[in-house]
Tab-separated table of C-alpha atoms in Angstrom:
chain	number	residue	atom	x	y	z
K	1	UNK	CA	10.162	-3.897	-21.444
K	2	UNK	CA	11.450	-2.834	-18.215
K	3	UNK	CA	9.344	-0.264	-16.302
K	4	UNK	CA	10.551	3.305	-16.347
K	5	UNK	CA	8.748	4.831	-13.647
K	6	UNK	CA	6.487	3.903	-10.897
K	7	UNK	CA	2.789	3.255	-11.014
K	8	UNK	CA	0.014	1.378	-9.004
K	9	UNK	CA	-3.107	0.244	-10.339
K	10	UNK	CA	-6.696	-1.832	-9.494
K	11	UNK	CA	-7.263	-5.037	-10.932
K	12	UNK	CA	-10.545	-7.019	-10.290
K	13	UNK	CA	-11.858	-9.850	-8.312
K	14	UNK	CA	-15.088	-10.922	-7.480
K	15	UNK	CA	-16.732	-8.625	-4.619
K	16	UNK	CA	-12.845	-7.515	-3.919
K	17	UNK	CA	-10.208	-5.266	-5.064
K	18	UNK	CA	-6.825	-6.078	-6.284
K	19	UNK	CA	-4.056	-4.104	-5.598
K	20	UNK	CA	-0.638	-3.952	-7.677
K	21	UNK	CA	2.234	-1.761	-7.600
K	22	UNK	CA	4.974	-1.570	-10.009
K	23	UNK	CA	8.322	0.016	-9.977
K	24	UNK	CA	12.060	0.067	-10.611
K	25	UNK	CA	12.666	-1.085	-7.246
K	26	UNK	CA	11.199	-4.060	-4.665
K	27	UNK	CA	10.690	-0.584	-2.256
K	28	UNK	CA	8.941	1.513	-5.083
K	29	UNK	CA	6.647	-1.452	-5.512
K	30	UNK	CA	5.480	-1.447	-1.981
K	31	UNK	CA	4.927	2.169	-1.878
K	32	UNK	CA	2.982	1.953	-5.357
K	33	UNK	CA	0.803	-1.239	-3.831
K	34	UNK	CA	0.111	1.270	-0.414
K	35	UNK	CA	-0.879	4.215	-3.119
K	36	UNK	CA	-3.407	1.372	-4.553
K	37	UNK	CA	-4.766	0.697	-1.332
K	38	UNK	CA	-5.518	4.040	-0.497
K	39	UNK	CA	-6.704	4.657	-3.642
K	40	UNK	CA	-9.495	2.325	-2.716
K	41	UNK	CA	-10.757	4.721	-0.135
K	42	UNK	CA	-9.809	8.107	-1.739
K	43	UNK	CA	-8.010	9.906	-4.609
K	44	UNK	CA	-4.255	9.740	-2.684
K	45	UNK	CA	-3.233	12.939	-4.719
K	46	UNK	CA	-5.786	14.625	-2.576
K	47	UNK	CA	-4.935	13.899	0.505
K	48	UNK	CA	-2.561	16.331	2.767
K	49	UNK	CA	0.854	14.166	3.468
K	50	UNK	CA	1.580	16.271	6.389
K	51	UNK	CA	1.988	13.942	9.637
K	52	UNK	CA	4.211	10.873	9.323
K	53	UNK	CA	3.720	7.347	10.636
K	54	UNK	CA	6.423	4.906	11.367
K	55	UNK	CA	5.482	1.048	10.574
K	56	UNK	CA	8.032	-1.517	10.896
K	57	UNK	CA	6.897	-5.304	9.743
K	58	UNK	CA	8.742	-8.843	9.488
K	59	UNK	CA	7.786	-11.523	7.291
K	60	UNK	CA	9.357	-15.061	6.399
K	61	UNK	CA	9.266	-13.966	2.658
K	62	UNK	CA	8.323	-11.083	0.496
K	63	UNK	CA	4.799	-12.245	-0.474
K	64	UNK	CA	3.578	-12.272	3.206
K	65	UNK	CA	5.682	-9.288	3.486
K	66	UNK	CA	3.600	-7.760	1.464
K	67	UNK	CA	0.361	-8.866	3.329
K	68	UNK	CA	1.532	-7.359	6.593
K	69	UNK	CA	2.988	-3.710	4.905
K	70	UNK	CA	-0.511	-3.501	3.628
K	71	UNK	CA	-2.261	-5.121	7.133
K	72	UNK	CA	-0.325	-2.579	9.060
K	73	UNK	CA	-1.561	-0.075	7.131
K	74	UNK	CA	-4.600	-0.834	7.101
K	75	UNK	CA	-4.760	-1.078	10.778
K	76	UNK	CA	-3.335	2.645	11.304
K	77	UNK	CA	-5.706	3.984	9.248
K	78	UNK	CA	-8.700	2.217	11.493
K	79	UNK	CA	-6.613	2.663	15.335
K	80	UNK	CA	-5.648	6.652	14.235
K	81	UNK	CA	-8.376	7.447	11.738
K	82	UNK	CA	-6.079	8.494	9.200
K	83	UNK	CA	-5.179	8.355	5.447
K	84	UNK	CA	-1.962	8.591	3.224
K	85	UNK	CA	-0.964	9.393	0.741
K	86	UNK	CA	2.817	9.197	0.674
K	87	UNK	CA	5.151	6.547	1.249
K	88	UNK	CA	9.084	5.602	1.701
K	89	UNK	CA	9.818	2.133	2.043
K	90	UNK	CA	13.127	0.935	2.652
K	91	UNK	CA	13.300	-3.624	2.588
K	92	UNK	CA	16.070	-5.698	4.603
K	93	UNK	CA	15.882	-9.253	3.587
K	94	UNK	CA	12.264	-10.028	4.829
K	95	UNK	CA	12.047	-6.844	7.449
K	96	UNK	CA	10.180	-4.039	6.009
K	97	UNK	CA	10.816	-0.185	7.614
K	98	UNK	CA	8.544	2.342	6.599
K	99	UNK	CA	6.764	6.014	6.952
K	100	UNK	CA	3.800	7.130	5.533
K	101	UNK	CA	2.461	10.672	5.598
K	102	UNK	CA	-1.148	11.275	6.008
K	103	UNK	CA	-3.799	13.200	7.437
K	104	UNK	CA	-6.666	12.817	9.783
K	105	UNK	CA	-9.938	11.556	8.127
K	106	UNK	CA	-11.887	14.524	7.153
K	107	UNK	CA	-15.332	13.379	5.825
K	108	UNK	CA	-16.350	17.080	5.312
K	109	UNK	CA	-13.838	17.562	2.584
K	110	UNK	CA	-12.784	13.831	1.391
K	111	UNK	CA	-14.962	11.880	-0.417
K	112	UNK	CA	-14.413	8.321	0.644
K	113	UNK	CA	-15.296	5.014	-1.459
K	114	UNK	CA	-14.828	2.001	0.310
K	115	UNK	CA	-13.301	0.497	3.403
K	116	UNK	CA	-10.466	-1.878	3.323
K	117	UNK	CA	-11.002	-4.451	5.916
K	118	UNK	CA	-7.420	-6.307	4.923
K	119	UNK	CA	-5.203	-7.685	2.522
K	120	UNK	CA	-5.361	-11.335	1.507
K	121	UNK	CA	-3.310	-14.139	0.158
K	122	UNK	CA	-5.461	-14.228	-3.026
K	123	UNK	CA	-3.289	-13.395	-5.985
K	124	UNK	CA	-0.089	-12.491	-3.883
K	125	UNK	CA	2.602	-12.083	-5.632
K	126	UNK	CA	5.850	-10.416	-5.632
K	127	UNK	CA	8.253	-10.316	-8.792
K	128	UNK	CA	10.396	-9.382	-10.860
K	129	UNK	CA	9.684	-9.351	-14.974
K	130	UNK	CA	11.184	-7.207	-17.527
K	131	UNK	CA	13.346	-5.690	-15.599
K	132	UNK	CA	10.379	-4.601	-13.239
K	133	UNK	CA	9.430	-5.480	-9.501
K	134	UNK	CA	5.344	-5.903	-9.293
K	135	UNK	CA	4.058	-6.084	-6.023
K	136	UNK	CA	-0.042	-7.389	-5.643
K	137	UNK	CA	-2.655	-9.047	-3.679
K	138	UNK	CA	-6.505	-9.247	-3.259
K	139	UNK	CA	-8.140	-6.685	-0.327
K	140	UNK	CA	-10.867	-7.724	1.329
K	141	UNK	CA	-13.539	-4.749	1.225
């Protein structure tokens, strides 16, 4: 059954958190994985997607180009103290182009979980079945 819209979810792993997004589209999957990863910190529908964030990456294939999209976003949220909660993706071959839209860390009105401290190459996998692409890994929290 092919997947008719886009969704990320949590899967678990030991002391860790997997991440996997699903959509249509090898893009939509990347964005939905991102979604996941914030949602390890905070509800992302709560979050203001008002300034934008340009992240470029380059991997030799799609799995590790995975690891880096998430890496890099990872390491924008520690460097500018900042969350999103938006994403548009847009995949050449193995170069990745992205923004994300987030907002400053707010701790007086966001309720945050847990830190990501990176994603891993536990259970990476990026593929295609039924018609969908699925985009996941482990984070290290």
């Amino acid at each position: 059954m092919a997947a008719k819209e886009a969704y990320w979810e949590h899967f678990p792993h030991g002391a860790d958190i997997g991440v996997r997004g699903v959509a249509p589209t090898l893009e939509g999957a990347f964005e939905q994985a991102a979604l996941a990863l914030t949602a390890i910190v905070v509800d992302p529908a709560s979050l203001h997607a008002d300034e934008a964030v340009e992240i470029s990456c380059d991997a030799p294939d799609r799995e590790l180009l995975l690891v880096d999209w998430l890496n890099a976003l990872v390491y924008e949220m520690a460097t500018r103290r900042m969350l999103f909660g938006r994403f548009e993706v847009g995949i050449d071959g193995t170069r990745l182009h992205a923004k994300a839209w987030g907002e400053p860390m707010d701790l007086s009105r966001l309720e945050m979980a847990v830190e990501p401290k990176g994603a891993t190459y536990t259970a990476l996998s990026v593929r295609q079945d039924a018609g969908a692409w699925i985009a996941e890994c482990v984070v290290d929290v």
